[in-house]
Protein backbone atom coordinates (compact mmCIF):
# COMPACT_ATOMS: atom_id res chain seq x y z
CA UNK A 1 0.00 0.00 0.00
CA UNK A 2 1.53 3.38 -1.02
CA UNK A 3 2.40 5.79 1.77
CA UNK A 4 0.03 8.70 2.18
CA UNK A 5 1.27 12.07 0.94
CA UNK A 6 1.23 15.30 3.00
CA UNK A 7 -1.75 16.40 0.89
CA UNK A 8 -3.65 13.22 1.79
CA UNK A 9 -3.07 13.80 5.50
CA UNK A 10 -4.05 17.46 5.27
CA UNK A 11 -7.29 16.70 3.44
CA UNK A 12 -8.18 14.17 6.13
CA UNK A 13 -7.35 16.75 8.80
CA UNK A 14 -9.53 19.33 7.08
CA UNK A 15 -12.67 17.23 7.22
CA UNK A 16 -11.97 16.35 10.85
CA UNK A 17 -11.73 20.09 11.61
CA UNK A 18 -14.65 21.17 9.43
CA UNK A 19 -17.41 21.17 12.11
CA UNK A 20 -15.13 23.24 14.37
CA UNK A 21 -14.28 25.62 11.54
CA UNK A 22 -17.97 26.17 10.88
CA UNK A 23 -18.67 26.91 14.54
CA UNK A 24 -15.86 29.47 14.65
CA UNK A 25 -17.16 31.20 11.49
CA UNK A 26 -20.73 31.33 12.80
CA UNK A 27 -19.71 32.57 16.23
CA UNK A 28 -17.32 35.19 14.85
CA UNK A 29 -19.97 36.55 12.49
CA UNK A 30 -22.49 36.76 15.33
CA UNK A 31 -20.04 38.61 17.58
CA UNK A 32 -19.03 41.06 14.86
CA UNK A 33 -22.67 41.83 14.02
CA UNK A 34 -23.51 42.33 17.70
CA UNK A 35 -20.64 44.75 18.33
CA UNK A 36 -21.58 46.77 15.26
CA UNK A 37 -25.23 47.26 16.19
CA UNK A 38 -24.75 50.79 17.60
CA UNK A 39 -23.16 51.85 14.30
CA UNK A 40 -25.63 50.03 12.06
CA UNK A 41 -28.59 51.72 13.78
CA UNK A 42 -27.21 55.19 13.00
CA UNK A 43 -26.45 54.79 9.30
CA UNK A 44 -27.64 57.47 6.88
CA UNK A 45 -29.45 56.40 3.72
CA UNK A 46 -26.30 56.55 1.60
CA UNK A 47 -24.10 54.68 4.13
CA UNK A 48 -23.74 50.92 4.08
CA UNK A 49 -22.24 48.16 6.21
CA UNK A 50 -22.35 44.49 5.24
CA UNK A 51 -20.96 41.41 6.95
CA UNK A 52 -19.95 38.28 5.04
CA UNK A 53 -18.62 35.08 6.58
CA UNK A 54 -16.83 32.25 4.83
CA UNK A 55 -14.85 29.10 5.56
CA UNK A 56 -11.76 28.16 3.59
CA UNK A 57 -12.39 25.25 1.24
CA UNK A 58 -10.27 22.13 1.52
CA UNK A 59 -8.13 22.57 -1.60
CA UNK A 60 -7.70 26.27 -0.92
CA UNK A 61 -6.49 25.53 2.63
CA UNK A 62 -3.99 22.91 1.42
CA UNK A 63 -2.71 25.25 -1.33
CA UNK A 64 -2.43 28.12 1.14
CA UNK A 65 -0.31 26.03 3.51
CA UNK A 66 1.81 24.76 0.60
CA UNK A 67 2.62 28.32 -0.51
CA UNK A 68 4.04 28.99 2.95
CA UNK A 69 6.66 26.23 2.61
CA UNK A 70 10.13 26.64 1.19
CA UNK A 71 9.88 26.37 -2.57
CA UNK A 72 6.09 26.15 -2.20
CA UNK A 73 6.27 22.37 -1.85
CA UNK A 74 5.66 19.82 0.90
CA UNK A 75 8.53 17.57 1.90
CA UNK A 76 7.21 14.01 1.35
CA UNK A 77 9.69 12.76 3.94
CA UNK A 78 7.93 14.77 6.68
CA UNK A 79 4.19 14.34 6.00
CA UNK A 80 3.27 14.52 9.68
CA UNK A 81 4.99 17.88 10.22
CA UNK A 82 2.26 19.84 8.43
CA UNK A 83 -1.05 20.96 9.90
CA UNK A 84 -3.82 23.23 8.71
CA UNK A 85 -3.98 24.68 12.22
CA UNK A 86 -1.01 26.84 11.19
CA UNK A 87 -3.41 28.83 9.00
CA UNK A 88 -4.96 31.93 10.52
CA UNK A 89 -7.97 32.18 8.24
CA UNK A 90 -9.75 28.82 8.13
CA UNK A 91 -12.82 30.73 9.32
CA UNK A 92 -13.25 34.33 8.27
CA UNK A 93 -15.53 37.34 8.33
CA UNK A 94 -15.29 40.38 6.09
CA UNK A 95 -16.93 43.68 7.01
CA UNK A 96 -17.62 45.99 4.07
CA UNK A 97 -18.23 49.64 4.89
CA UNK A 98 -19.02 52.83 2.97
CA UNK A 99 -17.94 55.57 3.26
CA UNK A 100 -14.41 55.47 4.66
CA UNK A 101 -15.42 57.21 7.90
CA UNK A 102 -17.69 54.26 8.73
CA UNK A 103 -14.86 51.82 7.98
CA UNK A 104 -12.70 53.70 10.48
CA UNK A 105 -15.50 53.67 13.04
CA UNK A 106 -16.04 49.93 12.65
CA UNK A 107 -12.31 49.36 13.02
CA UNK A 108 -12.16 51.30 16.27
CA UNK A 109 -15.01 49.26 17.76
CA UNK A 110 -13.79 45.83 16.68
CA UNK A 111 -10.17 46.55 17.55
CA UNK A 112 -11.28 47.21 21.12
CA UNK A 113 -13.57 44.19 21.33
CA UNK A 114 -10.89 41.84 19.98
CA UNK A 115 -8.00 43.49 21.81
CA UNK A 116 -5.94 40.31 22.13
CA UNK A 117 -6.05 39.47 18.44
CA UNK A 118 -3.04 39.81 16.16
CA UNK A 119 -3.06 42.49 13.50
CA UNK A 120 -1.80 41.11 10.19
CA UNK A 121 -0.43 42.96 7.16
CA UNK A 122 -3.16 43.40 4.58
CA UNK A 123 -1.94 41.63 1.48
CA UNK A 124 1.25 43.37 0.30
CA UNK A 125 0.23 46.86 1.41
CA UNK A 126 2.29 48.03 4.44
CA UNK A 127 0.10 51.10 4.85
CA UNK A 128 -3.10 49.03 5.00
CA UNK A 129 -4.97 51.85 3.27
CA UNK A 130 -7.41 49.33 1.83
CA UNK A 131 -8.45 47.94 5.20
CA UNK A 132 -7.57 46.07 8.37
CA UNK A 133 -7.12 42.41 9.24
CA UNK A 134 -6.99 40.61 12.60
CA UNK A 135 -6.70 36.94 13.58
CA UNK A 136 -7.05 35.04 16.82
CA UNK A 137 -8.88 32.40 18.84
CA UNK A 138 -12.46 32.42 20.09
CA UNK A 139 -11.62 30.24 23.08
CA UNK A 140 -15.24 29.71 24.05
CA UNK A 141 -15.66 27.94 20.69
CA UNK A 142 -12.25 26.48 19.84
CA UNK A 143 -8.75 26.40 21.27
CA UNK A 144 -7.28 25.26 17.95
CA UNK A 145 -8.99 26.86 14.95
CA UNK A 146 -8.18 30.52 14.52
CA UNK A 147 -10.57 32.98 12.96
CA UNK A 148 -9.90 36.13 11.00
CA UNK A 149 -11.89 39.29 10.38
CA UNK A 150 -11.25 41.94 7.77
CA UNK A 151 -12.58 45.49 7.56
CA UNK A 152 -12.41 46.93 4.07
CA UNK A 153 -13.95 49.54 1.84
CA UNK A 154 -17.20 48.27 0.38
CA UNK A 155 -16.11 49.38 -3.09
CA UNK A 156 -12.80 47.51 -2.81
CA UNK A 157 -14.41 44.44 -1.24
CA UNK A 158 -16.96 44.09 -4.04
CA UNK A 159 -14.21 44.48 -6.63
CA UNK A 160 -12.20 41.77 -4.85
CA UNK A 161 -15.12 39.37 -5.30
CA UNK A 162 -14.34 39.55 -9.02
CA UNK A 163 -10.55 39.92 -8.78
CA UNK A 164 -10.14 37.00 -6.36
CA UNK A 165 -10.95 34.29 -8.90
CA UNK A 166 -9.45 36.03 -11.92
CA UNK A 167 -6.12 37.37 -10.63
CA UNK A 168 -5.52 36.54 -6.96
CA UNK A 169 -6.33 32.81 -7.20
CA UNK A 170 -6.89 32.18 -10.91
CA UNK A 171 -8.08 28.96 -12.47
CA UNK A 172 -5.48 27.21 -14.68
CA UNK A 173 -6.82 28.78 -17.89
CA UNK A 174 -6.46 32.29 -16.40
CA UNK A 175 -2.94 31.99 -14.99
CA UNK A 176 -1.47 33.73 -18.02
CA UNK A 177 -3.85 36.64 -17.47
CA UNK A 178 -2.94 36.83 -13.77
CA UNK A 179 0.78 36.94 -14.56
CA UNK A 180 0.37 39.75 -17.08
CA UNK A 181 2.16 42.92 -15.99
CA UNK A 182 -0.38 45.03 -17.86
CA UNK A 183 -3.26 43.31 -16.03
CA UNK A 184 -1.60 43.86 -12.67
CA UNK A 185 -1.18 47.54 -13.50
CA UNK A 186 -4.86 47.82 -14.44
CA UNK A 187 -5.74 46.12 -11.18
CA UNK A 188 -3.79 48.73 -9.21
CA UNK A 189 -5.41 51.50 -11.23
CA UNK A 190 -8.87 50.22 -10.28
CA UNK A 191 -7.95 50.17 -6.58
CA UNK A 192 -6.52 53.70 -6.77
CA UNK A 193 -9.64 54.91 -8.58
CA UNK A 194 -11.94 53.40 -5.96
CA UNK A 195 -9.93 55.03 -3.18
CA UNK A 196 -9.98 58.35 -5.05
CA UNK A 197 -13.76 58.07 -5.38
CA UNK A 198 -14.15 57.69 -1.62
CA UNK A 199 -11.72 60.52 -0.89
CA UNK A 200 -13.55 62.91 -3.20
CA UNK A 201 -16.95 61.83 -1.87
CA UNK A 202 -15.92 62.54 1.72
CA UNK A 203 -14.27 65.84 0.77
CA UNK A 204 -17.44 67.10 -0.89
CA UNK A 205 -19.61 65.77 1.92
CA UNK A 206 -17.53 67.64 4.51
CA UNK A 207 -17.75 70.83 2.45
CA UNK A 208 -21.53 70.49 2.31
CA UNK A 209 -21.69 70.02 6.08
CA UNK A 210 -19.59 73.14 6.70
CA UNK A 211 -21.82 75.24 4.41
CA UNK A 212 -24.94 74.05 6.23
CA UNK A 213 -23.42 74.95 9.59
CA UNK A 214 -22.57 78.44 8.39
CA UNK A 215 -26.12 78.98 7.11
CA UNK A 216 -27.51 77.65 10.39
Coordinates of N, CA and C in Angstrom, one line a residue:
X1 N 0.9 -1.2 0.0 CA 0.0 0.0 0.0 C 0.9 1.2 0.0
X2 N 0.7 2.2 -1.0 CA 1.5 3.4 -1.0 C 1.3 4.3 0.2
X3 N 2.4 4.9 0.6 CA 2.4 5.8 1.8 C 1.6 7.0 1.4
X4 N 0.8 7.5 2.4 CA 0.0 8.7 2.2 C 0.9 9.9 2.1
X5 N 0.5 10.8 1.2 CA 1.3 12.1 0.9 C 0.9 13.1 2.0
X6 N 1.6 14.2 2.1 CA 1.2 15.3 3.0 C -0.1 15.8 2.6
X7 N -0.4 15.9 1.3 CA -1.7 16.4 0.9 C -2.9 15.5 1.4
X8 N -2.6 14.2 1.3 CA -3.6 13.2 1.8 C -3.9 13.4 3.3
X9 N -2.9 13.6 4.1 CA -3.1 13.8 5.5 C -3.8 15.1 5.8
X10 N -3.4 16.2 5.0 CA -4.0 17.5 5.3 C -5.5 17.5 4.9
X11 N -5.9 16.8 3.8 CA -7.3 16.7 3.4 C -8.1 16.0 4.5
X12 N -7.5 14.9 5.0 CA -8.2 14.2 6.1 C -8.3 15.1 7.4
X13 N -7.3 15.8 7.7 CA -7.3 16.7 8.8 C -8.4 17.8 8.6
X14 N -8.5 18.3 7.4 CA -9.5 19.3 7.1 C -10.9 18.9 7.4
X15 N -11.3 17.7 7.0 CA -12.7 17.2 7.2 C -12.9 16.9 8.7
X16 N -11.8 16.5 9.4 CA -12.0 16.3 10.8 C -12.2 17.7 11.5
X17 N -11.6 18.8 11.0 CA -11.7 20.1 11.6 C -13.0 20.8 11.2
X18 N -13.6 20.4 10.1 CA -14.7 21.2 9.4 C -15.8 21.6 10.4
X19 N -16.3 20.7 11.2 CA -17.4 21.2 12.1 C -16.9 22.3 13.0
X20 N -15.7 22.2 13.5 CA -15.1 23.2 14.4 C -14.9 24.5 13.6
X21 N -14.5 24.4 12.4 CA -14.3 25.6 11.5 C -15.6 26.3 11.3
X22 N -16.6 25.6 11.1 CA -18.0 26.2 10.9 C -18.5 26.9 12.1
X23 N -18.2 26.3 13.3 CA -18.7 26.9 14.5 C -17.9 28.2 14.8
X24 N -16.6 28.2 14.5 CA -15.9 29.5 14.6 C -16.4 30.6 13.7
X25 N -16.7 30.2 12.5 CA -17.2 31.2 11.5 C -18.5 31.8 11.9
X26 N -19.4 30.9 12.4 CA -20.7 31.3 12.8 C -20.7 32.2 14.0
X27 N -19.8 31.8 15.0 CA -19.7 32.6 16.2 C -19.0 33.9 16.0
X28 N -18.0 33.9 15.1 CA -17.3 35.2 14.8 C -18.2 36.2 14.1
X29 N -19.0 35.7 13.2 CA -20.0 36.5 12.5 C -21.0 37.1 13.5
X30 N -21.5 36.3 14.4 CA -22.5 36.8 15.3 C -21.9 37.8 16.2
X31 N -20.7 37.6 16.7 CA -20.0 38.6 17.6 C -19.8 39.9 16.9
X32 N -19.3 39.8 15.6 CA -19.0 41.1 14.9 C -20.3 41.8 14.6
X33 N -21.4 41.2 14.2 CA -22.7 41.8 14.0 C -23.2 42.5 15.3
X34 N -23.0 41.8 16.4 CA -23.5 42.3 17.7 C -22.8 43.6 18.1
X35 N -21.4 43.6 17.9 CA -20.6 44.8 18.3 C -20.9 45.9 17.4
X36 N -21.4 45.7 16.2 CA -21.6 46.8 15.3 C -23.0 47.4 15.3
X37 N -23.8 46.8 16.1 CA -25.2 47.3 16.2 C -25.4 48.8 16.4
X38 N -24.6 49.3 17.4 CA -24.7 50.8 17.6 C -24.4 51.6 16.4
X39 N -23.5 51.1 15.5 CA -23.2 51.8 14.3 C -24.2 51.6 13.2
X40 N -24.6 50.4 13.1 CA -25.6 50.0 12.1 C -26.9 50.8 12.2
X41 N -27.3 51.0 13.5 CA -28.6 51.7 13.8 C -28.5 53.2 13.5
X42 N -27.3 53.7 13.2 CA -27.2 55.2 13.0 C -26.8 55.5 11.6
X43 N -26.9 54.6 10.7 CA -26.4 54.8 9.3 C -27.4 55.7 8.6
X44 N -26.8 56.6 7.8 CA -27.6 57.5 6.9 C -28.0 56.6 5.7
X45 N -28.9 57.2 4.9 CA -29.5 56.4 3.7 C -28.3 56.0 2.8
X46 N -27.3 56.8 2.6 CA -26.3 56.5 1.6 C -25.2 55.7 2.2
X47 N -25.2 55.5 3.5 CA -24.1 54.7 4.1 C -24.5 53.2 4.2
X48 N -23.5 52.4 4.1 CA -23.7 50.9 4.1 C -22.7 50.2 4.9
X49 N -23.1 49.1 5.6 CA -22.2 48.2 6.2 C -22.8 46.8 5.9
X50 N -21.9 45.9 5.5 CA -22.4 44.5 5.2 C -21.3 43.5 5.9
X51 N -21.8 42.4 6.3 CA -21.0 41.4 7.0 C -21.1 40.1 6.2
X52 N -20.0 39.6 5.8 CA -19.9 38.3 5.0 C -19.0 37.3 5.7
X53 N -19.5 36.1 6.0 CA -18.6 35.1 6.6 C -18.3 34.0 5.5
X54 N -17.2 33.3 5.7 CA -16.8 32.2 4.8 C -15.9 31.3 5.5
X55 N -15.8 30.1 5.1 CA -14.9 29.1 5.6 C -14.0 28.7 4.4
X56 N -12.7 28.5 4.7 CA -11.8 28.2 3.6 C -12.1 26.7 3.1
X57 N -12.1 26.6 1.8 CA -12.4 25.3 1.2 C -11.1 24.4 1.4
X58 N -11.3 23.1 1.3 CA -10.3 22.1 1.5 C -9.1 22.4 0.6
X59 N -9.3 22.4 -0.7 CA -8.1 22.6 -1.6 C -7.5 23.9 -1.4
X60 N -8.3 24.9 -1.1 CA -7.7 26.3 -0.9 C -6.8 26.3 0.3
X61 N -7.3 25.6 1.4 CA -6.5 25.5 2.6 C -5.2 24.8 2.4
X62 N -5.2 23.7 1.7 CA -4.0 22.9 1.4 C -3.0 23.7 0.6
X63 N -3.6 24.4 -0.5 CA -2.7 25.3 -1.3 C -2.1 26.4 -0.6
X64 N -2.9 27.0 0.3 CA -2.4 28.1 1.1 C -1.3 27.7 2.0
X65 N -1.4 26.5 2.7 CA -0.3 26.0 3.5 C 0.9 25.7 2.7
X66 N 0.7 25.1 1.5 CA 1.8 24.8 0.6 C 2.6 26.0 0.2
X67 N 1.9 27.1 -0.1 CA 2.6 28.3 -0.5 C 3.5 28.9 0.6
X68 N 3.2 28.5 1.8 CA 4.0 29.0 3.0 C 5.3 28.2 3.2
X69 N 5.5 27.1 2.4 CA 6.7 26.2 2.6 C 7.8 26.7 1.7
X70 N 9.0 26.3 2.0 CA 10.1 26.6 1.2 C 10.0 26.0 -0.2
X71 N 10.1 26.9 -1.2 CA 9.9 26.4 -2.6 C 8.4 26.1 -2.9
X72 N 7.5 26.4 -2.0 CA 6.1 26.2 -2.2 C 5.8 24.7 -2.4
X73 N 6.5 23.8 -1.7 CA 6.3 22.4 -1.9 C 6.3 21.7 -0.5
X74 N 5.6 20.6 -0.3 CA 5.7 19.8 0.9 C 6.8 18.8 0.8
X75 N 7.5 18.6 1.9 CA 8.5 17.6 1.9 C 7.9 16.2 2.1
X76 N 7.9 15.3 1.2 CA 7.2 14.0 1.3 C 7.8 13.2 2.4
X77 N 9.0 13.5 2.9 CA 9.7 12.8 3.9 C 9.2 13.2 5.3
X78 N 8.4 14.3 5.4 CA 7.9 14.8 6.7 C 6.4 15.0 6.6
X79 N 5.6 14.1 6.2 CA 4.2 14.3 6.0 C 3.5 14.7 7.3
X80 N 4.0 14.2 8.4 CA 3.3 14.5 9.7 C 3.6 15.9 10.3
X81 N 4.6 16.6 9.7 CA 5.0 17.9 10.2 C 4.1 19.0 9.8
X82 N 3.1 18.8 8.9 CA 2.3 19.8 8.4 C 0.9 19.8 9.0
X83 N 0.3 20.9 9.4 CA -1.0 21.0 9.9 C -1.7 22.2 9.4
X84 N -3.0 22.1 9.1 CA -3.8 23.2 8.7 C -4.1 24.2 9.9
X85 N -3.8 23.8 11.1 CA -4.0 24.7 12.2 C -3.0 25.8 12.2
X86 N -2.0 25.7 11.3 CA -1.0 26.8 11.2 C -1.6 28.0 10.4
X87 N -2.7 27.8 9.7 CA -3.4 28.8 9.0 C -4.2 29.7 9.9
X88 N -4.2 31.0 9.7 CA -5.0 31.9 10.5 C -6.4 32.2 10.0
X89 N -6.7 31.7 8.9 CA -8.0 32.2 8.2 C -8.8 31.0 7.8
X90 N -8.8 29.9 8.5 CA -9.7 28.8 8.1 C -11.2 29.3 8.2
X91 N -11.5 30.1 9.2 CA -12.8 30.7 9.3 C -12.7 32.2 9.3
X92 N -13.5 32.9 8.4 CA -13.2 34.3 8.3 C -14.5 35.1 8.1
X93 N -14.4 36.4 8.5 CA -15.5 37.3 8.3 C -15.0 38.6 7.7
X94 N -15.7 39.1 6.7 CA -15.3 40.4 6.1 C -16.4 41.4 6.3
X95 N -16.0 42.6 6.8 CA -16.9 43.7 7.0 C -16.7 44.7 5.9
X96 N -17.7 45.0 5.1 CA -17.6 46.0 4.1 C -18.3 47.3 4.5
X97 N -17.7 48.4 4.4 CA -18.2 49.6 4.9 C -18.1 50.8 3.9
X98 N -19.1 51.6 3.8 CA -19.0 52.8 3.0 C -19.8 53.9 3.7
X99 N -19.2 55.1 3.8 CA -17.9 55.6 3.3 C -16.8 55.2 4.2
X100 N -15.6 55.8 3.9 CA -14.4 55.5 4.7 C -14.5 55.8 6.1
X101 N -15.3 56.8 6.5 CA -15.4 57.2 7.9 C -16.1 56.1 8.7
X102 N -17.0 55.4 8.1 CA -17.7 54.3 8.7 C -16.7 53.1 8.9
X103 N -15.9 52.9 7.9 CA -14.9 51.8 8.0 C -14.0 52.1 9.2
X104 N -13.6 53.3 9.3 CA -12.7 53.7 10.5 C -13.4 53.5 11.8
X105 N -14.7 53.8 11.8 CA -15.5 53.7 13.0 C -15.7 52.2 13.4
X106 N -15.9 51.4 12.4 CA -16.0 49.9 12.6 C -14.7 49.4 13.2
X107 N -13.6 49.8 12.6 CA -12.3 49.4 13.0 C -12.1 49.7 14.5
X108 N -12.4 50.9 14.9 CA -12.2 51.3 16.3 C -12.9 50.4 17.2
X109 N -14.2 50.1 16.9 CA -15.0 49.3 17.8 C -14.5 47.8 17.8
X110 N -14.2 47.2 16.7 CA -13.8 45.8 16.7 C -12.4 45.7 17.2
X111 N -11.5 46.6 17.0 CA -10.2 46.6 17.5 C -10.2 46.5 19.1
X112 N -11.1 47.2 19.7 CA -11.3 47.2 21.1 C -11.9 45.9 21.6
X113 N -12.9 45.4 20.9 CA -13.6 44.2 21.3 C -12.7 42.9 21.2
X114 N -11.8 43.0 20.2 CA -10.9 41.8 20.0 C -9.5 42.3 20.3
X115 N -9.3 42.8 21.5 CA -8.0 43.5 21.8 C -6.8 42.5 21.8
X116 N -7.0 41.3 22.1 CA -5.9 40.3 22.1 C -5.6 39.7 20.8
X117 N -6.3 40.1 19.7 CA -6.1 39.5 18.4 C -4.9 40.1 17.7
X118 N -4.2 39.3 16.9 CA -3.0 39.8 16.2 C -3.4 40.5 14.9
X119 N -2.8 41.7 14.7 CA -3.1 42.5 13.5 C -2.1 42.0 12.4
X120 N -2.6 41.6 11.3 CA -1.8 41.1 10.2 C -1.7 42.1 9.1
X121 N -0.6 42.1 8.4 CA -0.4 43.0 7.2 C -1.5 42.6 6.2
X122 N -2.1 43.6 5.5 CA -3.2 43.4 4.6 C -2.6 43.2 3.2
X123 N -2.6 42.0 2.7 CA -1.9 41.6 1.5 C -0.5 42.2 1.5
X124 N -0.1 42.9 0.4 CA 1.2 43.4 0.3 C 1.3 44.9 0.6
X125 N 0.3 45.4 1.2 CA 0.2 46.9 1.4 C 0.6 47.2 2.8
X126 N 1.9 47.7 3.1 CA 2.3 48.0 4.4 C 1.5 49.1 5.1
X127 N 0.9 50.0 4.3 CA 0.1 51.1 4.8 C -1.3 50.7 5.2
X128 N -1.7 49.5 4.7 CA -3.1 49.0 5.0 C -4.2 50.1 4.7
X129 N -4.0 50.8 3.6 CA -5.0 51.9 3.3 C -6.3 51.2 2.8
X130 N -6.2 50.0 2.3 CA -7.4 49.3 1.8 C -8.3 48.7 2.9
X131 N -7.7 48.5 4.1 CA -8.5 47.9 5.2 C -7.6 47.4 6.3
X132 N -8.2 46.6 7.2 CA -7.6 46.1 8.4 C -7.9 44.6 8.5
X133 N -6.9 43.9 9.1 CA -7.1 42.4 9.2 C -6.6 41.9 10.6
X134 N -7.4 41.1 11.3 CA -7.0 40.6 12.6 C -7.3 39.1 12.7
X135 N -6.5 38.4 13.4 CA -6.7 36.9 13.6 C -6.5 36.5 15.0
X136 N -7.2 35.5 15.4 CA -7.1 35.0 16.8 C -8.0 33.9 17.1
X137 N -8.0 33.5 18.4 CA -8.9 32.4 18.8 C -10.1 32.9 19.6
X138 N -11.3 32.3 19.3 CA -12.5 32.4 20.1 C -12.5 31.2 21.0
X139 N -11.9 31.4 22.2 CA -11.6 30.2 23.1 C -12.9 29.6 23.6
X140 N -14.0 30.3 23.6 CA -15.2 29.7 24.0 C -15.8 28.7 23.0
X141 N -15.2 28.8 21.8 CA -15.7 27.9 20.7 C -14.6 26.9 20.3
X142 N -13.3 27.4 20.3 CA -12.2 26.5 19.8 C -10.9 27.0 20.4
X143 N -10.1 26.1 20.9 CA -8.7 26.4 21.3 C -7.7 26.1 20.2
X144 N -8.2 25.7 19.0 CA -7.3 25.3 18.0 C -7.5 26.1 16.7
X145 N -8.7 26.2 16.2 CA -9.0 26.9 15.0 C -9.1 28.4 15.1
X146 N -8.2 29.1 14.5 CA -8.2 30.5 14.5 C -9.1 31.1 13.5
X147 N -9.7 32.2 13.9 CA -10.6 33.0 13.0 C -9.9 34.3 12.5
X148 N -10.4 34.9 11.5 CA -9.9 36.1 11.0 C -11.1 37.0 10.6
X149 N -10.9 38.3 10.9 CA -11.9 39.3 10.4 C -11.2 40.4 9.7
X150 N -11.8 40.9 8.6 CA -11.2 41.9 7.8 C -12.3 43.1 7.8
X151 N -11.7 44.3 7.7 CA -12.6 45.5 7.6 C -12.1 46.2 6.3
X152 N -12.9 46.3 5.3 CA -12.4 46.9 4.1 C -13.5 47.9 3.5
X153 N -13.0 48.7 2.6 CA -13.9 49.5 1.8 C -14.9 48.7 1.1
X154 N -16.2 49.1 1.1 CA -17.2 48.3 0.4 C -16.9 48.2 -1.1
X155 N -16.4 49.3 -1.7 CA -16.1 49.4 -3.1 C -15.0 48.4 -3.4
X156 N -13.9 48.4 -2.6 CA -12.8 47.5 -2.8 C -13.2 46.1 -2.6
X157 N -14.0 45.8 -1.5 CA -14.4 44.4 -1.2 C -15.2 43.8 -2.3
X158 N -16.1 44.6 -2.9 CA -17.0 44.1 -4.0 C -16.1 43.8 -5.3
X159 N -15.1 44.7 -5.5 CA -14.2 44.5 -6.6 C -13.4 43.2 -6.4
X160 N -13.0 43.0 -5.2 CA -12.2 41.8 -4.9 C -13.0 40.5 -5.1
X161 N -14.3 40.6 -5.0 CA -15.1 39.4 -5.3 C -14.9 38.9 -6.7
X162 N -14.6 39.9 -7.6 CA -14.3 39.6 -9.0 C -12.9 39.2 -9.2
X163 N -12.0 40.1 -8.6 CA -10.6 39.9 -8.8 C -10.0 38.6 -8.2
X164 N -10.7 38.2 -7.1 CA -10.1 37.0 -6.4 C -10.0 35.8 -7.3
X165 N -11.0 35.5 -8.1 CA -11.0 34.3 -8.9 C -10.3 34.5 -10.2
X166 N -10.1 35.8 -10.6 CA -9.5 36.0 -11.9 C -8.0 36.3 -11.8
X167 N -7.5 37.0 -10.7 CA -6.1 37.4 -10.6 C -5.5 36.8 -9.4
X168 N -6.1 36.9 -8.2 CA -5.5 36.5 -7.0 C -5.3 35.0 -6.8
X169 N -6.4 34.3 -7.2 CA -6.3 32.8 -7.2 C -7.0 32.3 -8.5
X170 N -6.3 32.5 -9.6 CA -6.9 32.2 -10.9 C -7.0 30.7 -11.2
X171 N -8.0 30.3 -12.0 CA -8.1 29.0 -12.5 C -7.0 28.7 -13.5
X172 N -6.6 27.5 -13.8 CA -5.5 27.2 -14.7 C -5.5 28.0 -16.0
X173 N -6.7 28.1 -16.6 CA -6.8 28.8 -17.9 C -6.6 30.3 -17.8
X174 N -6.6 30.8 -16.6 CA -6.5 32.3 -16.4 C -5.1 32.7 -15.8
X175 N -4.2 31.7 -15.6 CA -2.9 32.0 -15.0 C -2.1 32.9 -15.8
X176 N -2.2 32.8 -17.2 CA -1.5 33.7 -18.0 C -2.0 35.2 -17.9
X177 N -3.3 35.3 -17.7 CA -3.8 36.6 -17.5 C -3.4 37.2 -16.1
X178 N -3.4 36.4 -15.1 CA -2.9 36.8 -13.8 C -1.5 37.3 -13.7
X179 N -0.6 36.6 -14.6 CA 0.8 36.9 -14.6 C 1.1 38.2 -15.4
X180 N 0.1 38.6 -16.2 CA 0.4 39.8 -17.1 C 0.7 41.0 -16.3
X181 N 1.8 41.7 -16.6 CA 2.2 42.9 -16.0 C 1.1 44.0 -16.3
X182 N 0.6 44.0 -17.5 CA -0.4 45.0 -17.9 C -1.6 44.8 -17.0
X183 N -2.0 43.6 -16.8 CA -3.3 43.3 -16.0 C -3.1 43.7 -14.6
X184 N -1.9 43.5 -14.0 CA -1.6 43.9 -12.7 C -1.6 45.4 -12.5
X185 N -1.1 46.1 -13.5 CA -1.2 47.5 -13.5 C -2.6 48.0 -13.5
X186 N -3.4 47.4 -14.4 CA -4.9 47.8 -14.4 C -5.5 47.6 -13.1
X187 N -5.2 46.4 -12.5 CA -5.7 46.1 -11.2 C -5.4 47.2 -10.2
X188 N -4.2 47.7 -10.1 CA -3.8 48.7 -9.2 C -4.5 50.0 -9.6
X189 N -4.7 50.3 -10.8 CA -5.4 51.5 -11.2 C -6.9 51.5 -10.7
X190 N -7.5 50.3 -10.8 CA -8.9 50.2 -10.3 C -8.9 50.5 -8.8
X191 N -8.0 49.9 -8.0 CA -8.0 50.2 -6.6 C -7.7 51.6 -6.3
X192 N -6.8 52.3 -7.0 CA -6.5 53.7 -6.8 C -7.7 54.5 -7.1
X193 N -8.4 54.2 -8.2 CA -9.6 54.9 -8.6 C -10.7 54.8 -7.5
X194 N -10.9 53.6 -7.0 CA -11.9 53.4 -6.0 C -11.6 54.2 -4.7
X195 N -10.3 54.2 -4.3 CA -9.9 55.0 -3.2 C -10.1 56.5 -3.5
X196 N -9.8 56.9 -4.7 CA -10.0 58.4 -5.1 C -11.5 58.7 -5.0
X197 N -12.3 57.8 -5.4 CA -13.8 58.1 -5.4 C -14.2 58.3 -3.9
X198 N -13.8 57.5 -3.0 CA -14.1 57.7 -1.6 C -13.6 59.0 -1.0
X199 N -12.3 59.3 -1.4 CA -11.7 60.5 -0.9 C -12.5 61.8 -1.4
X200 N -12.8 61.8 -2.7 CA -13.5 62.9 -3.2 C -15.0 63.0 -2.6
X201 N -15.6 61.8 -2.5 CA -16.9 61.8 -1.9 C -16.9 62.4 -0.5
X202 N -16.0 62.0 0.4 CA -15.9 62.5 1.7 C -15.5 64.0 1.8
X203 N -14.7 64.4 0.8 CA -14.3 65.8 0.8 C -15.5 66.7 0.5
X204 N -16.3 66.3 -0.5 CA -17.4 67.1 -0.9 C -18.5 67.0 0.2
X205 N -18.6 65.9 0.8 CA -19.6 65.8 1.9 C -19.2 66.7 3.1
X206 N -18.0 66.8 3.4 CA -17.5 67.6 4.5 C -17.7 69.1 4.1
X207 N -17.5 69.5 2.9 CA -17.7 70.8 2.4 C -19.2 71.2 2.6
X208 N -20.1 70.3 2.2 CA -21.5 70.5 2.3 C -21.9 70.7 3.8
X209 N -21.4 69.9 4.7 CA -21.7 70.0 6.1 C -21.3 71.4 6.6
X210 N -20.1 71.8 6.2 CA -19.6 73.1 6.7 C -20.5 74.3 6.2
X211 N -20.9 74.2 5.0 CA -21.8 75.2 4.4 C -23.1 75.3 5.2
X212 N -23.7 74.1 5.5 CA -24.9 74.0 6.2 C -24.8 74.7 7.6
X213 N -23.7 74.4 8.3 CA -23.4 74.9 9.6 C -23.3 76.5 9.6
X214 N -22.7 77.0 8.5 CA -22.6 78.4 8.4 C -23.9 79.1 8.2
X215 N -24.8 78.4 7.4 CA -26.1 79.0 7.1 C -27.0 78.9 8.4
X216 N -26.7 77.8 9.2 CA -27.5 77.6 10.4 C -27.2 78.6 11.4

